[in-house]
PDB file of C-alpha atoms in Angstrom:
ATOM      1  CA  GLU A   1      -9.940 -13.585  -3.516  1.00 58.00           C
ATOM      2  CA  ALA A   2      -9.192 -10.194  -5.246  1.00 62.00           C
ATOM      3  CA  ASP A   3      -6.916 -10.359  -8.151  1.00 90.00           C
ATOM      4  CA  ILE A   4      -5.302  -7.079  -7.561  1.00 96.00           C
ATOM      5  CA  TYR A   5      -1.577  -6.845  -6.449  1.00 96.00           C
ATOM      6  CA  GLN A   6       0.653  -4.249  -5.171  1.00 97.00           C
ATOM      7  CA  THR A   7       4.440  -4.073  -4.953  1.00 97.00           C
ATOM      8  CA  PRO A   8       6.295  -3.472  -2.837  1.00 97.00           C
ATOM      9  CA  ARG A   9       4.356  -3.978   0.177  1.00 96.00           C
ATOM     10  CA  TYR A  10       6.824  -1.745   2.205  1.00 97.00           C
ATOM     11  CA  LEU A  11       9.441   0.834   0.897  1.00 97.00           C
ATOM     12  CA  VAL A  12      12.015   2.872   2.830  1.00 97.00           C
ATOM     13  CA  ILE A  13      13.710   5.297   0.762  1.00 97.00           C
ATOM     14  CA  GLY A  14      15.759   8.297   1.084  1.00 97.00           C
ATOM     15  CA  THR A  15      14.686  12.083   0.206  1.00 97.00           C
ATOM     16  CA  GLY A  16      15.127  12.895  -3.432  1.00 97.00           C
ATOM     17  CA  LYS A  17      14.811   9.331  -5.020  1.00 97.00           C
ATOM     18  CA  LYS A  18      12.379   8.545  -7.571  1.00 97.00           C
ATOM     19  CA  ILE A  19       9.990   5.654  -6.754  1.00 96.00           C
ATOM     20  CA  THR A  20       7.277   4.027  -8.675  1.00 97.00           C
ATOM     21  CA  LEU A  21       4.493   1.960  -6.933  1.00 98.00           C
ATOM     22  CA  GLU A  22       3.141  -0.848  -9.086  1.00 98.00           C
ATOM     23  CA  CYS A  23      -0.585  -1.832  -9.179  1.00 98.00           C
ATOM     24  CA  SER A  24      -1.542  -4.558 -11.381  1.00 98.00           C
ATOM     25  CA  GLN A  25      -4.870  -6.485 -11.662  1.00 97.00           C
ATOM     26  CA  THR A  26      -6.090  -9.537 -13.612  1.00 95.00           C
ATOM     27  CA  MET A  27      -9.896  -8.843 -13.550  1.00 93.00           C
ATOM     28  CA  GLY A  28      -9.741  -6.985 -16.933  1.00 92.00           C
ATOM     29  CA  HIS A  29     -11.396  -3.781 -14.986  1.00 92.00           C
ATOM     30  CA  ASP A  30     -11.515  -0.460 -16.831  1.00 90.00           C
ATOM     31  CA  LYS A  31     -11.614   1.659 -13.543  1.00 90.00           C
ATOM     32  CA  MET A  32      -8.693   1.936 -11.363  1.00 93.00           C
ATOM     33  CA  TYR A  33      -8.063   4.100  -8.271  1.00 93.00           C
ATOM     34  CA  TRP A  34      -5.102   5.087  -5.946  1.00 96.00           C
ATOM     35  CA  TYR A  35      -5.949   6.183  -2.404  1.00 96.00           C
ATOM     36  CA  GLN A  36      -3.729   7.420   0.016  1.00 96.00           C
ATOM     37  CA  GLN A  37      -4.115   6.815   3.880  1.00 96.00           C
ATOM     38  CA  ASP A  38      -2.093   8.005   6.879  1.00 94.00           C
ATOM     39  CA  PRO A  39      -2.223   5.698   9.983  1.00 89.00           C
ATOM     40  CA  GLY A  40      -5.570   5.822  11.826  1.00 87.00           C
ATOM     41  CA  MET A  41      -6.887   8.334   9.326  1.00 91.00           C
ATOM     42  CA  GLU A  42      -9.189   8.217   6.308  1.00 92.00           C
ATOM     43  CA  LEU A  43      -8.787   7.024   2.879  1.00 93.00           C
ATOM     44  CA  HIS A  44      -8.289   9.989   0.110  1.00 93.00           C
ATOM     45  CA  LEU A  45      -8.720   9.588  -3.632  1.00 92.00           C
ATOM     46  CA  ILE A  46      -5.486  11.005  -5.285  1.00 94.00           C
ATOM     47  CA  HIS A  47      -5.883   9.573  -8.846  1.00 94.00           C
ATOM     48  CA  TYR A  48      -8.343   7.595 -10.903  1.00 91.00           C
ATOM     49  CA  SER A  49      -8.588   6.022 -14.543  1.00 92.00           C
ATOM     50  CA  TYR A  50     -11.381   4.988 -16.371  1.00 89.00           C
ATOM     51  CA  GLY A  51      -9.566   3.229 -19.043  1.00 91.00           C
ATOM     52  CA  VAL A  52      -6.235   3.271 -21.220  1.00 95.00           C
ATOM     53  CA  ASN A  53      -5.012   6.600 -21.717  1.00 95.00           C
ATOM     54  CA  SER A  54      -7.378   8.084 -19.265  1.00 93.00           C
ATOM     55  CA  THR A  55      -6.263   9.539 -15.963  1.00 94.00           C
ATOM     56  CA  GLU A  56      -7.730  12.104 -13.501  1.00 92.00           C
ATOM     57  CA  LYS A  57      -6.713  13.530 -10.291  1.00 91.00           C
ATOM     58  CA  GLY A  58      -8.745  12.678  -7.184  1.00 88.00           C
ATOM     59  CA  ASP A  59     -10.205  14.823  -4.187  1.00 83.00           C
ATOM     60  CA  LEU A  60      -6.695  15.097  -2.482  1.00 84.00           C
ATOM     61  CA  SER A  61      -4.069  17.030  -4.159  1.00 83.00           C
ATOM     62  CA  SER A  62      -0.904  14.744  -4.737  1.00 86.00           C
ATOM     63  CA  GLU A  63       2.725  15.460  -6.119  1.00 90.00           C
ATOM     64  CA  SER A  64       2.604  11.977  -7.593  1.00 94.00           C
ATOM     65  CA  THR A  65       1.801  10.914 -11.119  1.00 95.00           C
ATOM     66  CA  VAL A  66      -0.026   7.959 -12.791  1.00 97.00           C
ATOM     67  CA  SER A  67      -0.102   6.305 -16.090  1.00 96.00           C
ATOM     68  CA  ARG A  68      -2.429   3.779 -17.731  1.00 97.00           C
ATOM     69  CA  ILE A  69      -0.786   2.467 -20.905  1.00 97.00           C
ATOM     70  CA  ARG A  70      -2.333  -1.080 -20.285  1.00 96.00           C
ATOM     71  CA  THR A  71      -5.616  -2.040 -18.860  1.00 96.00           C
ATOM     72  CA  GLU A  72      -4.064  -4.264 -16.217  1.00 96.00           C
ATOM     73  CA  HIS A  73      -1.378  -1.775 -14.964  1.00 97.00           C
ATOM     74  CA  PHE A  74      -1.871   1.457 -13.061  1.00 98.00           C
ATOM     75  CA  PRO A  75       1.519   2.682 -11.627  1.00 98.00           C
ATOM     76  CA  LEU A  76       2.088   5.591  -9.466  1.00 97.00           C
ATOM     77  CA  THR A  77       5.336   7.637  -9.593  1.00 97.00           C
ATOM     78  CA  LEU A  78       6.886  10.193  -7.202  1.00 95.00           C
ATOM     79  CA  GLU A  79       9.746  11.918  -9.002  1.00 95.00           C
ATOM     80  CA  SER A  80      11.574  13.239  -5.944  1.00 95.00           C
ATOM     81  CA  ALA A  81      10.298  11.660  -2.604  1.00 96.00           C
ATOM     82  CA  ARG A  82      10.002  13.609   0.506  1.00 96.00           C
ATOM     83  CA  PRO A  83       9.175  12.896   4.078  1.00 96.00           C
ATOM     84  CA  SER A  84       5.743  14.481   3.697  1.00 95.00           C
ATOM     85  CA  HIS A  85       5.108  11.516   1.121  1.00 96.00           C
ATOM     86  CA  THR A  86       5.342   9.019   3.904  1.00 96.00           C
ATOM     87  CA  SER A  87       1.858   7.192   3.975  1.00 96.00           C
ATOM     88  CA  GLN A  88       0.089   4.014   2.866  1.00 97.00           C
ATOM     89  CA  TYR A  89      -0.907   3.978  -0.870  1.00 97.00           C
ATOM     90  CA  LEU A  90      -3.767   1.701  -1.768  1.00 97.00           C
ATOM     91  CA  CYS A  91      -4.778   0.801  -5.195  1.00 97.00           C
ATOM     92  CA  ALA A  92      -8.457  -0.416  -6.391  1.00 95.00           C
ATOM     93  CA  SER A  93     -10.237  -1.381  -9.351  1.00 93.00           C
ATOM     94  CA  SER A  94     -13.841  -2.071 -10.483  1.00 89.00           C
ATOM     95  CA  GLY A  95     -15.372  -3.399 -13.482  1.00 82.00           C
ATOM     96  CA  SER A  96     -18.105  -0.788 -13.817  1.00 71.00           C
ATOM     97  CA  VAL A  97     -19.443   2.016 -12.165  1.00 63.00           C
ATOM     98  CA  MET A  98     -18.968   1.712  -8.500  1.00 61.00           C
ATOM     99  CA  ALA A  99     -22.534   2.294  -7.606  1.00 65.00           C
ATOM    100  CA  HIS A 100     -23.713  -0.895  -9.263  1.00 71.00           C
ATOM    101  CA  THR A 101     -20.746  -3.159  -8.415  1.00 79.00           C
ATOM    102  CA  GLU A 102     -17.859  -3.678  -5.938  1.00 86.00           C
ATOM    103  CA  ALA A 103     -14.495  -2.317  -5.933  1.00 90.00           C
ATOM    104  CA  PHE A 104     -11.571  -4.591  -5.245  1.00 93.00           C
ATOM    105  CA  PHE A 105      -8.507  -3.263  -3.106  1.00 95.00           C
ATOM    106  CA  GLY A 106      -4.940  -4.309  -3.138  1.00 96.00           C
ATOM    107  CA  GLN A 107      -3.012  -4.719   0.033  1.00 94.00           C
ATOM    108  CA  GLY A 108      -1.395  -1.470  -0.048  1.00 96.00           C
ATOM    109  CA  THR A 109       2.223  -0.201  -0.150  1.00 97.00           C
ATOM    110  CA  ARG A 110       3.543   1.327   3.004  1.00 97.00           C
ATOM    111  CA  LEU A 111       5.939   4.292   2.018  1.00 97.00           C
ATOM    112  CA  THR A 112       8.446   5.681   4.501  1.00 97.00           C
ATOM    113  CA  VAL A 113      10.621   8.488   3.280  1.00 97.00           C
ATOM    114  CA  VAL A 114      13.641   9.236   5.469  1.00 97.00           C
TER     115      VAL A 114
ATOM    116  CA  ASP B   1     -22.676  14.686  -2.348  1.00 57.00           C
ATOM    117  CA  ALA B   2     -24.614  12.784  -0.065  1.00 66.00           C
ATOM    118  CA  LYS B   3     -23.172  12.548   3.385  1.00 87.00           C
ATOM    119  CA  THR B   4     -23.075   9.574   5.983  1.00 93.00           C
ATOM    120  CA  THR B   5     -22.867   9.547   9.605  1.00 95.00           C
ATOM    121  CA  GLN B   6     -21.629   6.688  11.685  1.00 97.00           C
ATOM    122  CA  PRO B   7     -20.685   5.960  15.222  1.00 97.00           C
ATOM    123  CA  ASN B   8     -17.087   6.543  15.830  1.00 96.00           C
ATOM    124  CA  SER B   9     -16.738   2.883  17.667  1.00 97.00           C
ATOM    125  CA  MET B  10     -18.808  -0.150  18.844  1.00 97.00           C
ATOM    126  CA  GLU B  11     -18.186  -3.234  20.912  1.00 97.00           C
ATOM    127  CA  SER B  12     -19.621  -6.594  20.609  1.00 96.00           C
ATOM    128  CA  ASN B  13     -19.181  -9.879  22.220  1.00 96.00           C
ATOM    129  CA  GLU B  14     -17.954 -12.843  20.120  1.00 97.00           C
ATOM    130  CA  GLU B  15     -20.780 -14.677  18.318  1.00 96.00           C
ATOM    131  CA  GLU B  16     -23.438 -12.136  19.200  1.00 96.00           C
ATOM    132  CA  PRO B  17     -25.096 -10.178  16.448  1.00 96.00           C
ATOM    133  CA  VAL B  18     -23.748  -6.783  15.645  1.00 97.00           C
ATOM    134  CA  HIS B  19     -25.844  -3.963  14.209  1.00 98.00           C
ATOM    135  CA  LEU B  20     -23.993  -1.160  12.636  1.00 98.00           C
ATOM    136  CA  PRO B  21     -25.820   1.948  12.104  1.00 98.00           C
ATOM    137  CA  CYS B  22     -25.595   4.378   9.287  1.00 97.00           C
ATOM    138  CA  ASN B  23     -27.539   7.831   8.616  1.00 96.00           C
ATOM    139  CA  HIS B  24     -27.776   9.271   5.109  1.00 94.00           C
ATOM    140  CA  SER B  25     -30.548  11.896   5.430  1.00 92.00           C
ATOM    141  CA  THR B  26     -29.474  13.648   2.181  1.00 89.00           C
ATOM    142  CA  ILE B  27     -29.613  10.585   0.121  1.00 89.00           C
ATOM    143  CA  SER B  28     -31.006  10.791  -3.490  1.00 85.00           C
ATOM    144  CA  GLY B  29     -33.175   8.490  -5.244  1.00 83.00           C
ATOM    145  CA  THR B  30     -30.449   6.987  -7.328  1.00 82.00           C
ATOM    146  CA  ASP B  31     -27.668   6.623  -4.453  1.00 86.00           C
ATOM    147  CA  TYR B  32     -26.635   3.108  -3.679  1.00 89.00           C
ATOM    148  CA  ILE B  33     -25.664   2.245  -0.206  1.00 92.00           C
ATOM    149  CA  HIS B  34     -22.263   0.563   0.024  1.00 93.00           C
ATOM    150  CA  TRP B  35     -20.475  -1.093   2.973  1.00 96.00           C
ATOM    151  CA  TYR B  36     -16.740  -1.641   2.998  1.00 96.00           C
ATOM    152  CA  ARG B  37     -14.530  -2.802   5.907  1.00 97.00           C
ATOM    153  CA  GLN B  38     -10.955  -2.442   6.462  1.00 96.00           C
ATOM    154  CA  LEU B  39      -9.088  -5.055   8.717  1.00 95.00           C
ATOM    155  CA  PRO B  40      -5.809  -3.947  10.497  1.00 90.00           C
ATOM    156  CA  SER B  41      -2.874  -3.349   8.217  1.00 87.00           C
ATOM    157  CA  GLN B  42      -4.984  -4.313   5.116  1.00 91.00           C
ATOM    158  CA  GLY B  43      -6.833  -2.473   2.212  1.00 93.00           C
ATOM    159  CA  PRO B  44     -10.610  -2.321   2.388  1.00 95.00           C
ATOM    160  CA  GLU B  45     -12.853  -4.961   1.289  1.00 95.00           C
ATOM    161  CA  TYR B  46     -16.469  -5.039   0.002  1.00 94.00           C
ATOM    162  CA  VAL B  47     -19.045  -6.334   2.279  1.00 96.00           C
ATOM    163  CA  ILE B  48     -22.572  -5.385   0.712  1.00 95.00           C
ATOM    164  CA  HIS B  49     -24.531  -2.935  -1.295  1.00 93.00           C
ATOM    165  CA  GLY B  50     -28.042  -2.006  -1.915  1.00 92.00           C
ATOM    166  CA  LEU B  51     -30.654   0.517  -3.379  1.00 91.00           C
ATOM    167  CA  THR B  52     -33.972   0.059  -1.643  1.00 91.00           C
ATOM    168  CA  SER B  53     -34.721  -3.388  -0.499  1.00 89.00           C
ATOM    169  CA  ASN B  54     -32.964  -5.506   2.264  1.00 92.00           C
ATOM    170  CA  VAL B  55     -29.859  -7.436   1.029  1.00 94.00           C
ATOM    171  CA  ASN B  56     -28.171 -10.443   2.230  1.00 95.00           C
ATOM    172  CA  ASN B  57     -25.094 -12.219   1.318  1.00 93.00           C
ATOM    173  CA  ARG B  58     -22.532 -14.717   2.896  1.00 91.00           C
ATOM    174  CA  MET B  59     -20.904 -11.850   4.927  1.00 91.00           C
ATOM    175  CA  ALA B  60     -23.710  -9.923   6.286  1.00 96.00           C
ATOM    176  CA  SER B  61     -27.100  -8.393   5.896  1.00 97.00           C
ATOM    177  CA  LEU B  62     -28.189  -4.782   4.640  1.00 98.00           C
ATOM    178  CA  ALA B  63     -31.356  -3.426   6.261  1.00 97.00           C
ATOM    179  CA  ILE B  64     -32.501  -0.100   4.459  1.00 96.00           C
ATOM    180  CA  ALA B  65     -35.165   1.985   6.042  1.00 96.00           C
ATOM    181  CA  GLU B  66     -38.276   2.662   4.011  1.00 94.00           C
ATOM    182  CA  ASP B  67     -37.412   6.539   3.825  1.00 94.00           C
ATOM    183  CA  ARG B  68     -33.602   5.509   2.895  1.00 94.00           C
ATOM    184  CA  LYS B  69     -32.455   8.044   5.245  1.00 95.00           C
ATOM    185  CA  SER B  70     -30.537   5.234   7.236  1.00 96.00           C
ATOM    186  CA  SER B  71     -29.233   1.634   6.866  1.00 97.00           C
ATOM    187  CA  THR B  72     -27.921  -0.860   9.206  1.00 98.00           C
ATOM    188  CA  LEU B  73     -25.433  -3.398   8.467  1.00 98.00           C
ATOM    189  CA  ILE B  74     -26.031  -6.803  10.406  1.00 98.00           C
ATOM    190  CA  LEU B  75     -23.451  -9.261  11.062  1.00 97.00           C
ATOM    191  CA  HIS B  76     -25.267 -12.083  12.415  1.00 95.00           C
ATOM    192  CA  ARG B  77     -22.588 -13.814  14.629  1.00 95.00           C
ATOM    193  CA  ALA B  78     -19.459 -11.518  15.266  1.00 96.00           C
ATOM    194  CA  THR B  79     -16.401 -13.315  15.294  1.00 96.00           C
ATOM    195  CA  LEU B  80     -12.651 -11.935  16.132  1.00 96.00           C
ATOM    196  CA  ARG B  81     -11.967 -11.667  12.514  1.00 95.00           C
ATOM    197  CA  ASP B  82     -14.756  -9.124  12.008  1.00 97.00           C
ATOM    198  CA  ALA B  83     -12.856  -6.692  14.194  1.00 97.00           C
ATOM    199  CA  ALA B  84     -12.239  -3.898  11.575  1.00 97.00           C
ATOM    200  CA  VAL B  85     -13.233  -0.307  10.556  1.00 97.00           C
ATOM    201  CA  TYR B  86     -16.624  -0.332   8.778  1.00 98.00           C
ATOM    202  CA  TYR B  87     -17.453   2.316   6.223  1.00 97.00           C
ATOM    203  CA  CYS B  88     -20.820   3.279   4.926  1.00 96.00           C
ATOM    204  CA  ILE B  89     -20.465   5.002   1.588  1.00 92.00           C
ATOM    205  CA  LEU B  90     -22.829   6.511  -0.911  1.00 88.00           C
ATOM    206  CA  PRO B  91     -20.825   6.278  -4.265  1.00 83.00           C
ATOM    207  CA  SER B  92     -20.659   9.801  -6.039  1.00 72.00           C
ATOM    208  CA  GLY B  93     -19.007  11.589  -8.678  1.00 62.00           C
ATOM    209  CA  ALA B  94     -19.254  13.388 -11.832  1.00 54.00           C
ATOM    210  CA  GLY B  95     -21.007  10.414 -13.817  1.00 50.00           C
ATOM    211  CA  SER B  96     -18.829   7.632 -13.000  1.00 49.00           C
ATOM    212  CA  TYR B  97     -18.898   7.374  -9.180  1.00 61.00           C
ATOM    213  CA  GLN B  98     -16.139   7.330  -6.648  1.00 76.00           C
ATOM    214  CA  LEU B  99     -15.993   5.854  -3.080  1.00 84.00           C
ATOM    215  CA  THR B 100     -15.423   8.620  -0.644  1.00 85.00           C
ATOM    216  CA  PHE B 101     -14.433   7.207   2.705  1.00 89.00           C
ATOM    217  CA  GLY B 102     -15.269   8.830   6.033  1.00 90.00           C
ATOM    218  CA  LYS B 103     -14.033   7.915   9.131  1.00 92.00           C
ATOM    219  CA  GLY B 104     -16.176   4.671   9.582  1.00 96.00           C
ATOM    220  CA  THR B 105     -17.009   2.929  12.651  1.00 97.00           C
ATOM    221  CA  LYS B 106     -14.420   0.835  14.370  1.00 97.00           C
ATOM    222  CA  LEU B 107     -15.829  -2.332  15.595  1.00 98.00           C
ATOM    223  CA  SER B 108     -14.070  -4.257  18.714  1.00 97.00           C
ATOM    224  CA  VAL B 109     -14.852  -7.813  19.144  1.00 97.00           C
ATOM    225  CA  ILE B 110     -14.705  -9.294  22.582  1.00 96.00           C
ATOM    226  CA  PRO B 111     -13.814 -12.928  23.109  1.00 94.00           C
TER     227      PRO B 111
END
């Protein structure tokens, strides 16, 4: 079983609210990632981190921000939620460069902004 | 970045073997071939990966063509739980590799 957890699993929130999606892993992995996936569509990388105090933007532009203050924790924040942010957000981690090992994914947070 | 091509969908009867193909004609010599799957309403899960030789694990087998331009994921006996979208991925990125997901192959398993 993967030891990577996302909370909440489901979130319905009003436009303009600030939200933080939590992602934690207990495997001591340096590498962590956030993906966004609309229903029936592909996953797109929006943020990644290769260690504490390291964050980079992914291929898909996103208005969200991330932080990496502790190895095990990689939260994603939306300062002002909009209906266009409605999507599923998936967090992942890996212990090494992905070419040589597997990545572990959380169950995802399904966000609906009304 | 090397691209992969997979059929959009496939069907299999329960308890029959399934062969999921993937073409990656622009693969480089150092590209690993990864397979992940995503069950409905869940995050992706790792299935298997390899470089040159065929690989086996408890979930599946990976057969890699001699020229590495294609590979096949083999599920030896499909179960209903194997119904998922299967992604063939060549991790790439500026030095540290990222997983770029395409559309994958949606596998349906018929009871």
